[in-house]
């Protein structure tokens, strides 16, 4: 479990593909403080498991082909910057929102509008995820916990959402240097997903009481 508050911008040092497994070596000395083999690290929003700790400030992870296909990790190259966050502790503050590191889909940056004190970024939104994204709700974009500042109307043929980023977010995450057309990982609010799932089932009849 994560909070979507990025602790460090890491760098992908190597990518080795072997059948249906991709081994990545990622540098992130700060996020590795106190890390052990088997720990989870959110990498641009994707929950990955530490499989090797070389001891030089980097970690190795093995990614299944399914994950590479369903997330923007399939587009990354050696030298790419990634947002890193270690799993939350039970005694830590929840500064962002509940993020699982289970990516629901990907979007692309459609536009960015520079403001006096913040930038407004507009991203495409897959149709299946559109009902789960609401204005003033939470969304994780490449692992960054953000508040939705604008959404497209339900009837529009192409769905989108906007987020407004303060200077700290632009400087401390990869979103500050994101270029138009770049792919991002999207994770919608976990509560919205469960509500949508429940709404798809008919109301269950109340259980009848039986005499003892």
CSV table of C-alpha atoms in Angstrom, one decimal:
chain,number,residue,atom,x,y,z
A,1,UNK,CA,0.0,0.0,0.0
A,2,UNK,CA,1.2,3.5,-0.9
A,3,UNK,CA,0.2,7.1,-0.4
A,4,UNK,CA,1.2,8.6,-3.8
A,5,UNK,CA,3.7,11.0,-2.2
A,6,UNK,CA,6.9,10.6,-4.3
A,7,UNK,CA,10.1,10.3,-2.2
A,8,UNK,CA,12.6,10.2,-5.0
A,9,UNK,CA,13.1,10.4,-8.8
A,10,UNK,CA,15.0,7.3,-9.8
A,11,UNK,CA,16.7,6.3,-13.0
A,12,UNK,CA,16.4,3.0,-15.0
A,13,UNK,CA,20.0,1.7,-15.4
A,14,UNK,CA,19.4,-1.5,-17.3
A,15,UNK,CA,16.6,-3.5,-19.0
A,16,UNK,CA,17.0,-7.2,-19.7
A,17,UNK,CA,14.3,-9.1,-21.5
A,18,UNK,CA,14.0,-12.9,-21.1
A,19,UNK,CA,10.9,-14.7,-22.4
A,20,UNK,CA,8.0,-13.3,-20.4
A,21,UNK,CA,10.1,-11.6,-17.7
A,22,UNK,CA,11.8,-8.2,-17.9
A,23,UNK,CA,14.5,-7.5,-15.3
A,24,UNK,CA,15.1,-3.9,-14.6
A,25,UNK,CA,17.8,-2.3,-12.5
A,26,UNK,CA,16.7,1.0,-11.0
A,27,UNK,CA,18.8,3.5,-9.1
A,28,UNK,CA,17.1,5.1,-6.1
A,29,UNK,CA,19.3,5.2,-3.0
A,30,UNK,CA,16.9,7.3,-0.9
A,31,UNK,CA,13.9,5.1,-1.4
A,32,UNK,CA,16.0,2.0,-0.5
A,33,UNK,CA,16.9,3.2,3.0
A,34,UNK,CA,16.0,0.2,5.2
A,35,UNK,CA,14.8,-1.9,2.2
A,36,UNK,CA,14.9,-5.7,2.2
A,37,UNK,CA,14.5,-8.3,-0.5
A,38,UNK,CA,10.8,-8.8,-1.2
A,39,UNK,CA,9.9,-5.3,-0.3
A,40,UNK,CA,7.5,-3.4,-2.6
A,41,UNK,CA,8.4,-0.2,-4.3
A,42,UNK,CA,6.0,1.8,-6.4
A,43,UNK,CA,7.8,2.7,-9.7
A,44,UNK,CA,5.9,5.4,-11.6
A,45,UNK,CA,2.8,3.9,-10.0
A,46,UNK,CA,3.5,0.3,-10.6
A,47,UNK,CA,4.0,-1.9,-7.5
A,48,UNK,CA,7.2,-3.8,-8.0
A,49,UNK,CA,9.0,-6.3,-5.8
A,50,UNK,CA,12.7,-6.0,-5.0
A,51,UNK,CA,14.4,-9.2,-6.1
A,52,UNK,CA,18.0,-8.1,-5.8
A,53,UNK,CA,19.9,-5.5,-3.7
A,54,UNK,CA,23.4,-5.0,-5.2
A,55,UNK,CA,24.2,-2.6,-2.3
A,56,UNK,CA,25.2,0.4,-4.5
A,57,UNK,CA,22.0,2.4,-4.2
A,58,UNK,CA,20.1,0.4,-6.9
A,59,UNK,CA,17.6,-2.5,-6.9
A,60,UNK,CA,16.6,-5.1,-9.3
A,61,UNK,CA,13.0,-6.1,-10.0
A,62,UNK,CA,11.4,-8.7,-12.3
A,63,UNK,CA,8.3,-7.6,-14.2
A,64,UNK,CA,5.9,-9.9,-15.9
A,65,UNK,CA,5.0,-9.5,-19.5
A,66,UNK,CA,1.3,-8.8,-18.5
A,67,UNK,CA,2.5,-5.8,-16.4
A,68,UNK,CA,4.6,-4.5,-19.3
A,69,UNK,CA,1.7,-4.7,-21.6
A,70,UNK,CA,-0.9,-3.1,-19.4
A,71,UNK,CA,1.2,-0.2,-18.0
A,72,UNK,CA,3.4,2.5,-19.4
A,73,UNK,CA,6.5,0.4,-18.2
A,74,UNK,CA,6.5,-1.1,-21.6
A,75,UNK,CA,7.5,2.2,-23.1
A,76,UNK,CA,10.4,3.1,-20.8
A,77,UNK,CA,14.0,3.0,-21.9
A,78,UNK,CA,17.4,2.9,-20.2
A,79,UNK,CA,18.1,6.3,-18.7
A,80,UNK,CA,14.4,7.1,-18.1
A,81,UNK,CA,13.4,8.9,-14.9
A,82,UNK,CA,10.8,7.2,-12.7
A,83,UNK,CA,8.8,8.2,-9.6
A,84,UNK,CA,9.7,6.1,-6.6
A,85,UNK,CA,7.9,5.5,-3.3
A,86,UNK,CA,8.5,2.8,-0.7
A,87,UNK,CA,5.5,1.0,0.8
A,88,UNK,CA,3.7,3.0,3.5
A,89,UNK,CA,4.1,2.0,7.2
A,90,UNK,CA,1.1,1.5,9.4
A,91,UNK,CA,2.4,4.3,11.7
A,92,UNK,CA,3.0,6.8,8.9
A,93,UNK,CA,0.9,9.7,8.0
A,94,UNK,CA,-1.4,9.4,4.9
A,95,UNK,CA,-0.3,12.6,3.2
A,96,UNK,CA,-1.8,11.6,-0.2
A,97,UNK,CA,-4.5,9.0,-0.6
A,98,UNK,CA,-4.7,5.2,-0.6
A,99,UNK,CA,-2.7,3.9,-3.6
A,100,UNK,CA,-2.3,0.2,-4.3
A,101,UNK,CA,0.2,0.3,-7.1
A,102,UNK,CA,-2.3,-1.7,-9.2
A,103,UNK,CA,-2.5,0.3,-12.5
A,104,UNK,CA,-6.0,0.5,-14.0
A,105,UNK,CA,-4.8,1.7,-17.4
A,106,UNK,CA,-2.7,4.3,-19.2
A,107,UNK,CA,-3.3,7.8,-20.5
A,108,UNK,CA,-1.4,10.4,-22.5
A,109,UNK,CA,-0.6,14.0,-21.8
A,110,UNK,CA,-2.8,16.0,-24.1
A,111,UNK,CA,-1.8,19.5,-23.1
A,112,UNK,CA,-0.2,21.6,-20.4
A,113,UNK,CA,-1.1,25.2,-19.6
A,114,UNK,CA,1.4,27.2,-17.6
A,115,UNK,CA,-0.1,29.4,-14.9
A,116,UNK,CA,1.5,32.0,-12.7
A,117,UNK,CA,1.8,29.6,-9.7
A,118,UNK,CA,0.9,26.2,-11.1
A,119,UNK,CA,0.6,24.2,-14.3
A,120,UNK,CA,-2.6,22.6,-15.6
A,121,UNK,CA,-2.1,19.2,-17.2
A,122,UNK,CA,-4.8,17.5,-19.3
A,123,UNK,CA,-4.6,13.7,-19.8
A,124,UNK,CA,-6.6,11.3,-21.9
A,125,UNK,CA,-8.8,8.9,-20.0
A,126,UNK,CA,-9.8,5.4,-21.2
A,127,UNK,CA,-13.6,5.1,-21.5
A,128,UNK,CA,-13.8,2.3,-19.0
A,129,UNK,CA,-12.1,4.5,-16.3
A,130,UNK,CA,-14.1,7.7,-17.0
A,131,UNK,CA,-17.0,6.8,-14.5
A,132,UNK,CA,-14.4,6.3,-11.8
A,133,UNK,CA,-12.8,9.8,-12.1
A,134,UNK,CA,-14.6,12.8,-10.5
A,135,UNK,CA,-13.8,16.5,-10.1
A,136,UNK,CA,-12.1,17.0,-6.7
A,137,UNK,CA,-11.6,13.3,-6.4
A,138,UNK,CA,-8.2,11.6,-6.2
A,139,UNK,CA,-6.2,9.9,-8.9
A,140,UNK,CA,-2.6,8.6,-9.1
A,141,UNK,CA,-0.8,9.6,-12.2
A,142,UNK,CA,2.5,7.7,-12.6
A,143,UNK,CA,2.3,7.1,-8.9
A,144,UNK,CA,1.7,10.7,-7.9
A,145,UNK,CA,-1.3,11.4,-5.7
A,146,UNK,CA,-3.3,14.2,-7.3
A,147,UNK,CA,-6.6,16.0,-7.0
A,148,UNK,CA,-8.7,16.1,-10.2
A,149,UNK,CA,-9.4,19.7,-11.0
A,150,UNK,CA,-11.5,19.1,-14.2
A,151,UNK,CA,-13.2,16.3,-16.1
A,152,UNK,CA,-14.8,16.0,-19.5
A,153,UNK,CA,-18.6,15.7,-19.7
A,154,UNK,CA,-20.0,12.2,-19.7
A,155,UNK,CA,-21.3,12.5,-23.3
A,156,UNK,CA,-18.0,13.6,-24.9
A,157,UNK,CA,-16.6,11.1,-27.4
A,158,UNK,CA,-13.1,11.4,-26.0
A,159,UNK,CA,-12.7,11.5,-22.2
A,160,UNK,CA,-10.1,13.5,-20.3
A,161,UNK,CA,-9.2,14.9,-16.9
A,162,UNK,CA,-7.1,17.7,-15.6
A,163,UNK,CA,-4.9,18.2,-12.6
A,164,UNK,CA,-3.3,21.4,-11.4
A,165,UNK,CA,0.3,21.0,-10.2
A,166,UNK,CA,2.1,23.2,-7.7
A,167,UNK,CA,5.8,24.0,-8.2
A,168,UNK,CA,6.9,21.4,-5.6
A,169,UNK,CA,5.1,18.6,-7.5
A,170,UNK,CA,6.6,19.8,-10.8
A,171,UNK,CA,10.1,19.8,-9.3
A,172,UNK,CA,9.9,16.6,-7.2
A,173,UNK,CA,8.2,14.3,-9.7
A,174,UNK,CA,8.6,13.3,-13.4
A,175,UNK,CA,5.5,15.2,-14.2
A,176,UNK,CA,7.4,18.5,-14.4
A,177,UNK,CA,9.3,17.4,-17.5
A,178,UNK,CA,6.5,15.3,-19.1
A,179,UNK,CA,6.1,16.0,-22.8
A,180,UNK,CA,3.0,16.1,-24.8
A,181,UNK,CA,2.0,12.6,-26.0
A,182,UNK,CA,3.9,10.9,-23.2
A,183,UNK,CA,2.2,7.8,-21.6
A,184,UNK,CA,1.4,7.7,-17.9
A,185,UNK,CA,0.1,5.1,-15.6
A,186,UNK,CA,-3.4,5.7,-14.1
A,187,UNK,CA,-4.8,4.3,-10.9
A,188,UNK,CA,-8.3,5.4,-10.0
A,189,UNK,CA,-9.7,5.7,-6.4
A,190,UNK,CA,-10.1,2.3,-4.9
A,191,UNK,CA,-13.4,3.2,-3.2
A,192,UNK,CA,-14.8,4.3,-6.6
A,193,UNK,CA,-13.8,0.9,-8.1
A,194,UNK,CA,-15.6,-1.1,-5.4
A,195,UNK,CA,-18.7,1.0,-5.7
A,196,UNK,CA,-18.8,0.5,-9.4
A,197,UNK,CA,-18.3,-3.2,-9.0
A,198,UNK,CA,-21.2,-3.5,-6.4
A,199,UNK,CA,-23.5,-1.4,-8.7
A,200,UNK,CA,-23.1,-4.0,-11.4
A,201,UNK,CA,-24.8,-6.7,-9.2
A,202,UNK,CA,-28.5,-6.9,-8.5
A,203,UNK,CA,-29.5,-5.9,-4.9
A,204,UNK,CA,-29.3,-9.1,-2.7
A,205,UNK,CA,-32.4,-10.1,-0.9
A,206,UNK,CA,-32.3,-9.7,2.8
A,207,UNK,CA,-31.5,-13.0,4.5
A,208,UNK,CA,-34.5,-14.6,6.2
A,209,UNK,CA,-34.3,-15.3,9.9
A,210,UNK,CA,-34.8,-18.9,10.9
A,211,UNK,CA,-36.1,-20.1,14.2
A,212,UNK,CA,-33.6,-21.8,16.5
